[in-house]
mmJSON file of the N, C-alpha and C atoms, coordinates in Angstrom:
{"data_MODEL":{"atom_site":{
"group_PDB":["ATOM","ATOM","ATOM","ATOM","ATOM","ATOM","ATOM","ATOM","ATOM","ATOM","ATOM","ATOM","ATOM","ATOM","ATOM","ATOM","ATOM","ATOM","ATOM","ATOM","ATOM","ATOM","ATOM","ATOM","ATOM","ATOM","ATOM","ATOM","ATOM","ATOM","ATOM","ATOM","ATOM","ATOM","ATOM","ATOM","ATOM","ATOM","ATOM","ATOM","ATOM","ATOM","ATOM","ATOM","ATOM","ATOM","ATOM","ATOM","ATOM","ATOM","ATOM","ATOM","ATOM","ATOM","ATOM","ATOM","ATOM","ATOM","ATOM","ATOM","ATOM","ATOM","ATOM","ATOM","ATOM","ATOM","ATOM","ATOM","ATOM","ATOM","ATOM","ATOM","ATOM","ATOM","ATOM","ATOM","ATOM","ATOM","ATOM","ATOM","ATOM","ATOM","ATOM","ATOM","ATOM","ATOM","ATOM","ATOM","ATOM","ATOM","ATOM","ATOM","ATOM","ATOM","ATOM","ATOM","ATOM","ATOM","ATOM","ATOM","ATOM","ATOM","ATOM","ATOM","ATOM","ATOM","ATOM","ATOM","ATOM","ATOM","ATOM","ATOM","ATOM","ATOM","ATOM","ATOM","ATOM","ATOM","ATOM","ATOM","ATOM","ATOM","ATOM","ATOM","ATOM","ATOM","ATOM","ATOM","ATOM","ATOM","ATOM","ATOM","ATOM","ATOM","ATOM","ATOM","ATOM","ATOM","ATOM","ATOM","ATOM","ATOM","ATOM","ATOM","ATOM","ATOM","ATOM","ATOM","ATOM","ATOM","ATOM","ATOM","ATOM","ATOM","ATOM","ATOM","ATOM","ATOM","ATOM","ATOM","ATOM","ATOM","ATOM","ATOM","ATOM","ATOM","ATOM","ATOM","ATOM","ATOM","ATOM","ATOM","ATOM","ATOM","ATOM","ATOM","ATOM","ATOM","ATOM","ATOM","ATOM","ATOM","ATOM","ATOM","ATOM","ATOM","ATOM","ATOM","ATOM","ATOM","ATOM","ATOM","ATOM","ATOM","ATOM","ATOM","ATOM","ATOM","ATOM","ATOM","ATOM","ATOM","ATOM","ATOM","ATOM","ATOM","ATOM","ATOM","ATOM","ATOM","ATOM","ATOM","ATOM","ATOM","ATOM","ATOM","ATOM","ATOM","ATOM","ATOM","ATOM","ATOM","ATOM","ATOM","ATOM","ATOM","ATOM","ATOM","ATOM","ATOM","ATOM"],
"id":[1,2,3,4,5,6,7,8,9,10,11,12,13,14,15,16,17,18,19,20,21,22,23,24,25,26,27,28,29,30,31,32,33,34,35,36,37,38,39,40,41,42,43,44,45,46,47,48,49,50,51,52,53,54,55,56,57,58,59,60,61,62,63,64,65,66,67,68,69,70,71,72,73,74,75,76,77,78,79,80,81,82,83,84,85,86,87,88,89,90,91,92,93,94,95,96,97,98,99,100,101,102,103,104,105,106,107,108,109,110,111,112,113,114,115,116,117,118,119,120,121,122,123,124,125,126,127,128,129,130,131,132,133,134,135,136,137,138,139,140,141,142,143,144,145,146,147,148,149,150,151,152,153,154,155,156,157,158,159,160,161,162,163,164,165,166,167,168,169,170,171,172,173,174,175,176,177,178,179,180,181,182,183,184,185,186,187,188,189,190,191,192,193,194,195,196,197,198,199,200,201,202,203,204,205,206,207,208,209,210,211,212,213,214,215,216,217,218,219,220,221,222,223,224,225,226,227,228,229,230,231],
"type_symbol":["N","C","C","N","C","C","N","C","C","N","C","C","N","C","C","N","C","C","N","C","C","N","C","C","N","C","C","N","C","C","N","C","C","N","C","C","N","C","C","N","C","C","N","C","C","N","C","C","N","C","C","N","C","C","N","C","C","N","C","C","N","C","C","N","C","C","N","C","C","N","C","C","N","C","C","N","C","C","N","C","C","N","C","C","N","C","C","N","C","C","N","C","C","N","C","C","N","C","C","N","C","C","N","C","C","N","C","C","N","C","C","N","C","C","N","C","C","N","C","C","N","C","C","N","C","C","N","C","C","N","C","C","N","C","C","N","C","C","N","C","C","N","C","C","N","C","C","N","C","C","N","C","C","N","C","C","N","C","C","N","C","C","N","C","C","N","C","C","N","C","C","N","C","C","N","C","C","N","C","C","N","C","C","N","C","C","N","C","C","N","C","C","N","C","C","N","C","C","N","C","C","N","C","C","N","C","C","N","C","C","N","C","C","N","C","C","N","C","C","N","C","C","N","C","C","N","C","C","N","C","C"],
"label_atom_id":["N","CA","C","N","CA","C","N","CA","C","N","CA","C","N","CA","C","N","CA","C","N","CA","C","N","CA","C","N","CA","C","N","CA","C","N","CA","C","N","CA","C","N","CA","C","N","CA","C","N","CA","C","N","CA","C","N","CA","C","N","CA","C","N","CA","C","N","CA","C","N","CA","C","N","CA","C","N","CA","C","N","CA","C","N","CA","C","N","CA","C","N","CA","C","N","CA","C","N","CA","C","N","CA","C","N","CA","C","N","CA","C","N","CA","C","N","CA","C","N","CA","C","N","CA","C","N","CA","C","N","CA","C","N","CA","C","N","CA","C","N","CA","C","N","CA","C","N","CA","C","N","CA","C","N","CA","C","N","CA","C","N","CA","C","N","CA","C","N","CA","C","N","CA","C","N","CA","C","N","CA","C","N","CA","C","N","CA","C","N","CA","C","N","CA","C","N","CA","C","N","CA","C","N","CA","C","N","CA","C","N","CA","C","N","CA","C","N","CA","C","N","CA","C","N","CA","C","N","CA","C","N","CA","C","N","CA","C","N","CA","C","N","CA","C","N","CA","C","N","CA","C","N","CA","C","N","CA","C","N","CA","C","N","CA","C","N","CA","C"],
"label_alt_id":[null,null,null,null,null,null,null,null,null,null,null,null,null,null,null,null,null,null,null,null,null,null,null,null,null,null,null,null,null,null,null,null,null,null,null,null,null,null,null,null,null,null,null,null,null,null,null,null,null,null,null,null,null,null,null,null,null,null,null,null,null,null,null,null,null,null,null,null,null,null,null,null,null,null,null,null,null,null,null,null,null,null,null,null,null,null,null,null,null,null,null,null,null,null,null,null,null,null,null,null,null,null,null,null,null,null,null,null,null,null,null,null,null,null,null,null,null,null,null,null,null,null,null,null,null,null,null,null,null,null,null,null,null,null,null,null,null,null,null,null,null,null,null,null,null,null,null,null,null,null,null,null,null,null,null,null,null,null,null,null,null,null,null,null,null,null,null,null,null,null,null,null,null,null,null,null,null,null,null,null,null,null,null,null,null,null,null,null,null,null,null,null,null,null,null,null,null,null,null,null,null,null,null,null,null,null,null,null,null,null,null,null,null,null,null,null,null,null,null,null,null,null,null,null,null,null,null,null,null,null,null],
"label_comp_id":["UNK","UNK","UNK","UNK","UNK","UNK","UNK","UNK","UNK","UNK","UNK","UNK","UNK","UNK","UNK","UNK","UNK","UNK","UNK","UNK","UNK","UNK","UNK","UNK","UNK","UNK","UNK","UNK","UNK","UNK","UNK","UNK","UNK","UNK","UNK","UNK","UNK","UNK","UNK","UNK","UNK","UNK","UNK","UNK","UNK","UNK","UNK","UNK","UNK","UNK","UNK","UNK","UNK","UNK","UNK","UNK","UNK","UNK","UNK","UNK","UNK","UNK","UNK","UNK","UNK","UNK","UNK","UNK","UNK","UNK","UNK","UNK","UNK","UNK","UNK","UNK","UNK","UNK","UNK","UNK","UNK","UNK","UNK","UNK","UNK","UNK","UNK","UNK","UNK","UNK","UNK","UNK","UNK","UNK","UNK","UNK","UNK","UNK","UNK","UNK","UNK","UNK","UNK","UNK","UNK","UNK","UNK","UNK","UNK","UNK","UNK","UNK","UNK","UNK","UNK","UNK","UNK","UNK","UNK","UNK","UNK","UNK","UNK","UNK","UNK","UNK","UNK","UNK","UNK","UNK","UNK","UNK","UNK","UNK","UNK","UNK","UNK","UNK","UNK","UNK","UNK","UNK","UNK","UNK","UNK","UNK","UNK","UNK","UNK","UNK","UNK","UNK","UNK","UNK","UNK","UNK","UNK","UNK","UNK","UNK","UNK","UNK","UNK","UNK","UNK","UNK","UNK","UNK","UNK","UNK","UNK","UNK","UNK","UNK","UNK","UNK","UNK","UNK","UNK","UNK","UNK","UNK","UNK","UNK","UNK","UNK","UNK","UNK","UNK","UNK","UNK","UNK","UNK","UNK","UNK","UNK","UNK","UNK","UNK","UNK","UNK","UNK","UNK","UNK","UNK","UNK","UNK","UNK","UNK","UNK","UNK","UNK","UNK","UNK","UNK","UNK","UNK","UNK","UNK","UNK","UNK","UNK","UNK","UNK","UNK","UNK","UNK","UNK","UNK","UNK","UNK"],
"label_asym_id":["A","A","A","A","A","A","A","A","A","A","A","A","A","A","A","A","A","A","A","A","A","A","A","A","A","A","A","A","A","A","A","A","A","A","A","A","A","A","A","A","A","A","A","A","A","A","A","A","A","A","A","A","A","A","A","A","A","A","A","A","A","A","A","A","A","A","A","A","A","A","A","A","A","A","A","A","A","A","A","A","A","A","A","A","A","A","A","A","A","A","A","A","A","A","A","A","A","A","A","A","A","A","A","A","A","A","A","A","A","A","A","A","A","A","A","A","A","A","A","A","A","A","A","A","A","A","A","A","A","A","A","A","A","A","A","A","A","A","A","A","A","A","A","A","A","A","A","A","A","A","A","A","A","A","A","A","A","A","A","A","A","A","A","A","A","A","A","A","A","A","A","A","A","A","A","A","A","A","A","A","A","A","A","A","A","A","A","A","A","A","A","A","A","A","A","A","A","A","A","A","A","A","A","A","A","A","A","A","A","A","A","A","A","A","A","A","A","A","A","A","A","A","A","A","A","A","A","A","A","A","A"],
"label_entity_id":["1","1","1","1","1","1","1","1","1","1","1","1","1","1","1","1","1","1","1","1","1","1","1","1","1","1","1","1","1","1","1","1","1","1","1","1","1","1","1","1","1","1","1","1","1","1","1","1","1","1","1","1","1","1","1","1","1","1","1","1","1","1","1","1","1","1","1","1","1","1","1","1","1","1","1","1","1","1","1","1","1","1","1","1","1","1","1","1","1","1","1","1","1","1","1","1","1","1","1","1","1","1","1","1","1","1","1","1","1","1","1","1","1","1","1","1","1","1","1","1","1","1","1","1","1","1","1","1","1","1","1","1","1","1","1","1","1","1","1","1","1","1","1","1","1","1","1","1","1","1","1","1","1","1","1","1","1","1","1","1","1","1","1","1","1","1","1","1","1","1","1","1","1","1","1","1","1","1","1","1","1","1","1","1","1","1","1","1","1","1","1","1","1","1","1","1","1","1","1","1","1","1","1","1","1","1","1","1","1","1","1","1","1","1","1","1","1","1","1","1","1","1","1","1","1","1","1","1","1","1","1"],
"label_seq_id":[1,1,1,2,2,2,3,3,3,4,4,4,5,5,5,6,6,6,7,7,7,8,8,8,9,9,9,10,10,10,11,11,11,12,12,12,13,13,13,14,14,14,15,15,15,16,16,16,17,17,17,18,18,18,19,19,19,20,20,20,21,21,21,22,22,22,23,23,23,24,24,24,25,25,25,26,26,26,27,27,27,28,28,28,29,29,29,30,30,30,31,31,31,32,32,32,33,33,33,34,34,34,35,35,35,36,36,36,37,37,37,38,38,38,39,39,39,40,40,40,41,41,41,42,42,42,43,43,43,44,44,44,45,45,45,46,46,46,47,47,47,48,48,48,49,49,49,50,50,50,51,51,51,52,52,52,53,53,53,54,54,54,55,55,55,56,56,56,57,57,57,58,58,58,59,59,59,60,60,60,61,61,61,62,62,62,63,63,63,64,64,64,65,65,65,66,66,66,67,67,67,68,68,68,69,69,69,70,70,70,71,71,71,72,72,72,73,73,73,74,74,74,75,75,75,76,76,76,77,77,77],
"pdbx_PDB_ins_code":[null,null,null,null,null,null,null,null,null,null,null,null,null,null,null,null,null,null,null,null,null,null,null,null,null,null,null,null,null,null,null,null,null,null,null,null,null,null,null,null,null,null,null,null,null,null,null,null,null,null,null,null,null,null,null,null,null,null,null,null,null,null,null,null,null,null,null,null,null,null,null,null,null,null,null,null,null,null,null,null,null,null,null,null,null,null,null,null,null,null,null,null,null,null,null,null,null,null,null,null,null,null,null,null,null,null,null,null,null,null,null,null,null,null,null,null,null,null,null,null,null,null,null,null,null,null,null,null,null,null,null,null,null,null,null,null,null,null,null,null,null,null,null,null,null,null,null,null,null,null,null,null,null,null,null,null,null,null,null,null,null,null,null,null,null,null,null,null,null,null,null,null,null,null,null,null,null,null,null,null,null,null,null,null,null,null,null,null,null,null,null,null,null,null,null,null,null,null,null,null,null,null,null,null,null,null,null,null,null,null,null,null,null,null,null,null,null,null,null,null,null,null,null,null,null,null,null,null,null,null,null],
"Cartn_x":[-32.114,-30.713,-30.526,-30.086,-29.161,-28.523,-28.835,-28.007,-26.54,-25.557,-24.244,-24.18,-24.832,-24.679,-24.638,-25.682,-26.005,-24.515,-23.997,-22.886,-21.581,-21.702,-20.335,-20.658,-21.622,-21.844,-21.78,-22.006,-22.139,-20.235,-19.164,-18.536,-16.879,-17.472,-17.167,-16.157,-15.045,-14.182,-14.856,-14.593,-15.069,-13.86,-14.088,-12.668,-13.511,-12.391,-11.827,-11.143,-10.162,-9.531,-8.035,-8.074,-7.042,-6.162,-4.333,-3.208,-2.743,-2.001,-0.566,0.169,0.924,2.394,1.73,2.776,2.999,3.059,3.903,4.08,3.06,2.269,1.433,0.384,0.041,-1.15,-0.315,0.749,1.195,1.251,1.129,1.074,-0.149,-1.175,-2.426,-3.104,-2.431,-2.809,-2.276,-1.31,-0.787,-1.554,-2.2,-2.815,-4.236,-4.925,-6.201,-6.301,-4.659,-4.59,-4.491,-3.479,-3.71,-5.171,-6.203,-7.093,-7.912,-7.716,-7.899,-8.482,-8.467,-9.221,-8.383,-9.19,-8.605,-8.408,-7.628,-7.424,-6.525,-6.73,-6.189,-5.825,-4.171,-3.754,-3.248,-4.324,-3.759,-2.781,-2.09,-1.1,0.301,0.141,1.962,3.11,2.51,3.966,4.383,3.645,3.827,4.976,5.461,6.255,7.675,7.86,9.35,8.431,7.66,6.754,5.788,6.692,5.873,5.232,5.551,5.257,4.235,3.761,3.21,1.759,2.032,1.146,-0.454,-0.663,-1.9,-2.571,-2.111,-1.733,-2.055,-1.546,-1.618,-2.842,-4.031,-4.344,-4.803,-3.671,-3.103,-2.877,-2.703,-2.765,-4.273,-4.754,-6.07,-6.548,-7.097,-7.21,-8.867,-8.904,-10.372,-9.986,-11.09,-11.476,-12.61,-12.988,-14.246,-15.45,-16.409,-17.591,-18.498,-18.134,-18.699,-18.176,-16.542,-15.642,-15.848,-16.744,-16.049,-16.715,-17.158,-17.97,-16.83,-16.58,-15.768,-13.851,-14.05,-12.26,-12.803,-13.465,-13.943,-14.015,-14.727,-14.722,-13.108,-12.606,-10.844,-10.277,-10.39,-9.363,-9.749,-11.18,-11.844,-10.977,-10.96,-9.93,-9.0],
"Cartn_y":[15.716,15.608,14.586,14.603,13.778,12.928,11.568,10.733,10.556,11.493,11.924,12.242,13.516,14.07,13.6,12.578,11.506,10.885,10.315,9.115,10.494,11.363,12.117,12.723,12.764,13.07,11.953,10.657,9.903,9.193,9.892,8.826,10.625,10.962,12.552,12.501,12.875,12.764,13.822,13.15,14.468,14.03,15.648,15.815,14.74,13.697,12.855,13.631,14.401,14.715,15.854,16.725,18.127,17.564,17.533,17.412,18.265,18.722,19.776,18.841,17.82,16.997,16.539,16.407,16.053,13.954,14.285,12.823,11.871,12.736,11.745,11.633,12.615,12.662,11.475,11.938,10.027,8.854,8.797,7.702,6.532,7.952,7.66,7.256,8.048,7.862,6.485,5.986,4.334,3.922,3.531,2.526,2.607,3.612,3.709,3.129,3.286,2.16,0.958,0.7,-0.552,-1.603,-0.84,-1.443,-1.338,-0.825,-0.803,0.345,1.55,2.896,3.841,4.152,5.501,6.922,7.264,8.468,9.579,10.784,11.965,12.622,13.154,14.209,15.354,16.791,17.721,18.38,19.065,19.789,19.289,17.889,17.431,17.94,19.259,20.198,21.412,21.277,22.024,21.836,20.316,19.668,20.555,21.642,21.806,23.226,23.729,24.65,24.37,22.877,21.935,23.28,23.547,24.839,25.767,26.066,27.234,26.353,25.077,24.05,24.172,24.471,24.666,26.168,27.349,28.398,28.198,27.081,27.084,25.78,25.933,24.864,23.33,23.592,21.779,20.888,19.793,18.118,17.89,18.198,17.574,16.347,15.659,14.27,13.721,13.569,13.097,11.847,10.864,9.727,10.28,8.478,8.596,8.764,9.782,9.969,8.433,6.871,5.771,5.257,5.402,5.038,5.716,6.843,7.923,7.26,6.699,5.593,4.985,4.009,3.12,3.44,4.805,5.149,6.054,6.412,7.085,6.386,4.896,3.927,3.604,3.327,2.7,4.017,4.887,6.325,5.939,6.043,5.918,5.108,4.219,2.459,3.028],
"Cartn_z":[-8.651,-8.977,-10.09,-10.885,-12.415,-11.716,-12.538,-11.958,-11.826,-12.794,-12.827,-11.433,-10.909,-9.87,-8.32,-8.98,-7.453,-7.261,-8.427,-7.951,-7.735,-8.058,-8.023,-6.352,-5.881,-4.485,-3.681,-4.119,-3.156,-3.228,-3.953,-4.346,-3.923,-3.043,-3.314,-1.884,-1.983,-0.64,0.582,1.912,2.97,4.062,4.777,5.371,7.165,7.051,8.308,9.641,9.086,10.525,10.416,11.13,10.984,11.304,11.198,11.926,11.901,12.98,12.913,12.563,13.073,13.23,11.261,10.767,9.359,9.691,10.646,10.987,11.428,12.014,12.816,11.529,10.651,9.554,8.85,8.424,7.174,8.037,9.607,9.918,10.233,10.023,10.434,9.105,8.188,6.431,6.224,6.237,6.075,6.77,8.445,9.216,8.041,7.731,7.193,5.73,4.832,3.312,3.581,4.854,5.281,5.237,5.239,6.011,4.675,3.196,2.148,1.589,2.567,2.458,1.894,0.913,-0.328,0.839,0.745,1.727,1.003,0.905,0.773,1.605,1.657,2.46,1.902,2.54,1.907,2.685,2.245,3.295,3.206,2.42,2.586,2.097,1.376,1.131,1.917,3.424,4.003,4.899,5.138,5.791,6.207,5.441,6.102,6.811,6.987,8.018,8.88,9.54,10.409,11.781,12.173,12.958,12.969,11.913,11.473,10.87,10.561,9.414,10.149,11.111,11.627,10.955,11.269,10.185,8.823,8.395,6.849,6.349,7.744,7.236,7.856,8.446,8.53,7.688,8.155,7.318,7.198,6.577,5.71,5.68,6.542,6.063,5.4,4.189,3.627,3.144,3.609,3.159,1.862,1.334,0.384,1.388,0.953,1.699,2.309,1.981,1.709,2.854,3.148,3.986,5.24,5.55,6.312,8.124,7.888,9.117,9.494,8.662,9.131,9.582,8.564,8.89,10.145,10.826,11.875,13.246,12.759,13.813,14.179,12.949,13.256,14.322,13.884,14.489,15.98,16.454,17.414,18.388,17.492,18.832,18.836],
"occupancy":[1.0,1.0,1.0,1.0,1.0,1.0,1.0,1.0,1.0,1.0,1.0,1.0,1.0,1.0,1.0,1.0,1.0,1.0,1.0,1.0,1.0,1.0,1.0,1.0,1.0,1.0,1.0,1.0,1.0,1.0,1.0,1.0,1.0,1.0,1.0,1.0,1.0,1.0,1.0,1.0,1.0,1.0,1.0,1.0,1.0,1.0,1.0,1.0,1.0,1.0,1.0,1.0,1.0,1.0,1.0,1.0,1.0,1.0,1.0,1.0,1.0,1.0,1.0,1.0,1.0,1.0,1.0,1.0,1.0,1.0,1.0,1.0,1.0,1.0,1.0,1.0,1.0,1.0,1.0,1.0,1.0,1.0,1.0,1.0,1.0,1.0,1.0,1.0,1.0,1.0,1.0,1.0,1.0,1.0,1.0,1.0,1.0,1.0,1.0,1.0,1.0,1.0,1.0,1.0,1.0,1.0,1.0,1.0,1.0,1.0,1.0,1.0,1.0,1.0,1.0,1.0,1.0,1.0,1.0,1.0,1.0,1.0,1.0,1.0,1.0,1.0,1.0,1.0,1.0,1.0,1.0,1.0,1.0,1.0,1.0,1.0,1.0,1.0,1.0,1.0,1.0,1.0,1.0,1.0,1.0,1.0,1.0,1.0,1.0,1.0,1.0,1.0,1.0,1.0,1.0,1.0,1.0,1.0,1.0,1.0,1.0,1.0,1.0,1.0,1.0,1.0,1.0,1.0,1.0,1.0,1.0,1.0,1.0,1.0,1.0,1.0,1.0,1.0,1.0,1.0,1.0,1.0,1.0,1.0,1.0,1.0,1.0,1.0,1.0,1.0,1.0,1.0,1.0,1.0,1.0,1.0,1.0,1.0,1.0,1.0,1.0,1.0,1.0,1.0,1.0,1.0,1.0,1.0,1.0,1.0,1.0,1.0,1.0,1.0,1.0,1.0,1.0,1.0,1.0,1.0,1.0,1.0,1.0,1.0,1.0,1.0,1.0,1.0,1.0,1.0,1.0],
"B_iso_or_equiv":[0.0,0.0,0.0,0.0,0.0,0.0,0.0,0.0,0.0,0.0,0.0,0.0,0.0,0.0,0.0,0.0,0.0,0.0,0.0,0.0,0.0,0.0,0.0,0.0,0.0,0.0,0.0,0.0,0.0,0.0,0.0,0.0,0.0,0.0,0.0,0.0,0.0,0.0,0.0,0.0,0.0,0.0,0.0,0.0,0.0,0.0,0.0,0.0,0.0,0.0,0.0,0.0,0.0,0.0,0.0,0.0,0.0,0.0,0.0,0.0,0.0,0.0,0.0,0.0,0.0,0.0,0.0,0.0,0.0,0.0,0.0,0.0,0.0,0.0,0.0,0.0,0.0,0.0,0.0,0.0,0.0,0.0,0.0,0.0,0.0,0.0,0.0,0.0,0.0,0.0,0.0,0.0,0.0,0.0,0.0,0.0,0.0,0.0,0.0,0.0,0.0,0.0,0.0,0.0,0.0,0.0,0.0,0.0,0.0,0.0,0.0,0.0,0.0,0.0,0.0,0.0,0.0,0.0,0.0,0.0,0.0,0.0,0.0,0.0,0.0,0.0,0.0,0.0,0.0,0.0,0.0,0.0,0.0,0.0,0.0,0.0,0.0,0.0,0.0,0.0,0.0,0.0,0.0,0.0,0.0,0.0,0.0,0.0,0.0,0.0,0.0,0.0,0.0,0.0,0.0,0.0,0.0,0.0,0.0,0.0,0.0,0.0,0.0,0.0,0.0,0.0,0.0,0.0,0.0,0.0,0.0,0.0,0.0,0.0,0.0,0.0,0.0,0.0,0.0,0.0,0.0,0.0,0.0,0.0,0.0,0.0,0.0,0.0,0.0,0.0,0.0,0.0,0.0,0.0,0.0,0.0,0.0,0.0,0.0,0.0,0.0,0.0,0.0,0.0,0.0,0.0,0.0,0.0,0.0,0.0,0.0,0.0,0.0,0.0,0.0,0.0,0.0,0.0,0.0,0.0,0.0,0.0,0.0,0.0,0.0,0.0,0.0,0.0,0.0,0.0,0.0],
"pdbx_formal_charge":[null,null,null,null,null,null,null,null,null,null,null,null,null,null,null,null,null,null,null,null,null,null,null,null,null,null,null,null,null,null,null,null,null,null,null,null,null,null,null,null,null,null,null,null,null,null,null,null,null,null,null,null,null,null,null,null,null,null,null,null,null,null,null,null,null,null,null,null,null,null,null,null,null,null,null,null,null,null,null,null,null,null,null,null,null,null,null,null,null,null,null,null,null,null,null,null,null,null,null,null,null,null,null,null,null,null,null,null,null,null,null,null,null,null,null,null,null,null,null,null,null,null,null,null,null,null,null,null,null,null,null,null,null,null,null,null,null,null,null,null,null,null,null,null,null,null,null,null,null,null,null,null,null,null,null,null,null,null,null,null,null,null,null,null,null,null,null,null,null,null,null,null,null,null,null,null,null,null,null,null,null,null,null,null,null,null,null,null,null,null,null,null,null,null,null,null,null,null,null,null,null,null,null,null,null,null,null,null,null,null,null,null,null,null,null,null,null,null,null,null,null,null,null,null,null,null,null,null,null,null,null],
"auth_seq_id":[1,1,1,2,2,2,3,3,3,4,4,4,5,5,5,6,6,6,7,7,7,8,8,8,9,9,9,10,10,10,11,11,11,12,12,12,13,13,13,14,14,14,15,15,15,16,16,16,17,17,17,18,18,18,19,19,19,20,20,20,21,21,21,22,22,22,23,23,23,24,24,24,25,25,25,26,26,26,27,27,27,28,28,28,29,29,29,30,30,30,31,31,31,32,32,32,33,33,33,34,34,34,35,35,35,36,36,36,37,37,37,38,38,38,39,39,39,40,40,40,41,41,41,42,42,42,43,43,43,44,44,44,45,45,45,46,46,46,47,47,47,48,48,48,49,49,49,50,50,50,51,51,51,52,52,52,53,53,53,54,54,54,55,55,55,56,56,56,57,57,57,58,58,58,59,59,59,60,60,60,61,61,61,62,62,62,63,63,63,64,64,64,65,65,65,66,66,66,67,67,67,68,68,68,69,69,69,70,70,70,71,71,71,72,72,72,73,73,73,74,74,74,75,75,75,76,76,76,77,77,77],
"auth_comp_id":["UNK","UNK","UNK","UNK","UNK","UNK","UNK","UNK","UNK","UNK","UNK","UNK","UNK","UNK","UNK","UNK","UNK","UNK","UNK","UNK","UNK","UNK","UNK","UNK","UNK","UNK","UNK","UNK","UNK","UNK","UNK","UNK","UNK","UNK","UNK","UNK","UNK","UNK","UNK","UNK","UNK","UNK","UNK","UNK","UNK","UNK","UNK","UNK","UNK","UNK","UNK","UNK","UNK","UNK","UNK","UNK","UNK","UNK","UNK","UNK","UNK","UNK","UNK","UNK","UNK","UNK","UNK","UNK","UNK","UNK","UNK","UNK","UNK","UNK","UNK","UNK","UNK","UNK","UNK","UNK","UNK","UNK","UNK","UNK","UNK","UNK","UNK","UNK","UNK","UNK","UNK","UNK","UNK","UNK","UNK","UNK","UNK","UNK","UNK","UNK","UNK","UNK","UNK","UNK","UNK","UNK","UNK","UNK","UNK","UNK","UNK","UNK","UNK","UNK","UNK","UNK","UNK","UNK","UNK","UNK","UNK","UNK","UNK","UNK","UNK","UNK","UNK","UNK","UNK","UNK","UNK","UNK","UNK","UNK","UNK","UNK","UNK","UNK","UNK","UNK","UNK","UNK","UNK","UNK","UNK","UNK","UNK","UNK","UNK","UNK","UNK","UNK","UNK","UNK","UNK","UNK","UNK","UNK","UNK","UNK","UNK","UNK","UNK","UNK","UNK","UNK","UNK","UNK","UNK","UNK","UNK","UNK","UNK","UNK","UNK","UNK","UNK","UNK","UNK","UNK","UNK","UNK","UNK","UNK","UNK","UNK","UNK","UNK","UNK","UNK","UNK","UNK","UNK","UNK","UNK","UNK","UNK","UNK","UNK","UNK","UNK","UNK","UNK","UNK","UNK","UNK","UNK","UNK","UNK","UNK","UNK","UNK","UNK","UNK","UNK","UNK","UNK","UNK","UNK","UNK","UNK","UNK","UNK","UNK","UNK","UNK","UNK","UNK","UNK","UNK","UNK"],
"auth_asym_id":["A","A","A","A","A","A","A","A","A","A","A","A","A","A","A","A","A","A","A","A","A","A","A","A","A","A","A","A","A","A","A","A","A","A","A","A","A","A","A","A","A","A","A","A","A","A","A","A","A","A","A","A","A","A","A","A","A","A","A","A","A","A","A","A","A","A","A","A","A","A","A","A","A","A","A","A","A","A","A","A","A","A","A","A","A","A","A","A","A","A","A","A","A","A","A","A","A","A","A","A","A","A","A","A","A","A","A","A","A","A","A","A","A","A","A","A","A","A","A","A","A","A","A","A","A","A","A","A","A","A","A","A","A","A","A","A","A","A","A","A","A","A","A","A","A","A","A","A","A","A","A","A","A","A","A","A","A","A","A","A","A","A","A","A","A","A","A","A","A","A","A","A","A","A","A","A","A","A","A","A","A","A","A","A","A","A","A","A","A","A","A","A","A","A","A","A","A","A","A","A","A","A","A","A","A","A","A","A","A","A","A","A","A","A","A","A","A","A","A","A","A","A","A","A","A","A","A","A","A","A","A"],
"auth_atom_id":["N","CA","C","N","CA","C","N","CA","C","N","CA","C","N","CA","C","N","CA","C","N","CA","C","N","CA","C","N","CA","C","N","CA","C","N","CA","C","N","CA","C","N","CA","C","N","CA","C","N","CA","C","N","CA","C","N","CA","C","N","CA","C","N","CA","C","N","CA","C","N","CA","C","N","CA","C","N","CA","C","N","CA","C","N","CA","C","N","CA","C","N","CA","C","N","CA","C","N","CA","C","N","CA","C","N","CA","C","N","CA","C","N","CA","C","N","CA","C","N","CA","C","N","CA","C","N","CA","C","N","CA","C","N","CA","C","N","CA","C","N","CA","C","N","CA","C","N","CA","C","N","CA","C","N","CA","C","N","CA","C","N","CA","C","N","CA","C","N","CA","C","N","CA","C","N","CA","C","N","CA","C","N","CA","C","N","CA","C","N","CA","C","N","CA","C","N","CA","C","N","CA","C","N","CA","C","N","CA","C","N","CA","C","N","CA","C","N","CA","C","N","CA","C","N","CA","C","N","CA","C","N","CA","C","N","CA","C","N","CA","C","N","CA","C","N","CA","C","N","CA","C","N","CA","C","N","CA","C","N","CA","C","N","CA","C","N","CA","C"],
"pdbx_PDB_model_num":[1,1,1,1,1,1,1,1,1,1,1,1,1,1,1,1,1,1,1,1,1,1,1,1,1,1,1,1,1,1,1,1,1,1,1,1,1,1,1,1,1,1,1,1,1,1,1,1,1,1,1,1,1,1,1,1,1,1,1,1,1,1,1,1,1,1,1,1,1,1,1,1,1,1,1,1,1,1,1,1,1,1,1,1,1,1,1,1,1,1,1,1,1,1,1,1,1,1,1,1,1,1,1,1,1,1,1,1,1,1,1,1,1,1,1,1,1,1,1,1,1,1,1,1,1,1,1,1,1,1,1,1,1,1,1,1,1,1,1,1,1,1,1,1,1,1,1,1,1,1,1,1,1,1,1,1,1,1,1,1,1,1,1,1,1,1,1,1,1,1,1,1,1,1,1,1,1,1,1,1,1,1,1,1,1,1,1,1,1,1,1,1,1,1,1,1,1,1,1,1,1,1,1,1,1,1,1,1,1,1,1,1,1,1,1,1,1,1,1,1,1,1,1,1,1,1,1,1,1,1,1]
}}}
């Protein structure tokens, strides 16, 4: 592997954790920036088809692949 390739894999988001509730994914997304962790949520324009959002998916939650230990341990407590 190229060393481009190495750091773009090692530096590469992976999916943390599914939500249905919209609410509970942004609340869980703030406790995890809090704590200084880059986090992505996909799904947040699904919010007014809170219902169906499992269907479509869900709330997406990926940390950085570097983080994914430690935002794993936090969820855990």
């Amino acid at each position: 592997m190229e060393r481009g390739t190495t750091e773009h894999a090692e530096s590469s988001m992976v999916l943390l954790a599914i939500f249905v509730s919209r609410f509970e994914a942004v609340a869980v997304a703030a406790m995890l920036r809090g704590y200084g962790l880059h986090v992505s949520l996909d799904g947040e324009a699904h919010a007014s088809v809170q219902y169906v959002s499992l269907a479509l998916g869900g709330h997406r939650m990926r940390v950085m692949r570097d983080d994914y230990e430690v935002a794993s341990e936090i969820l855990r407590q």
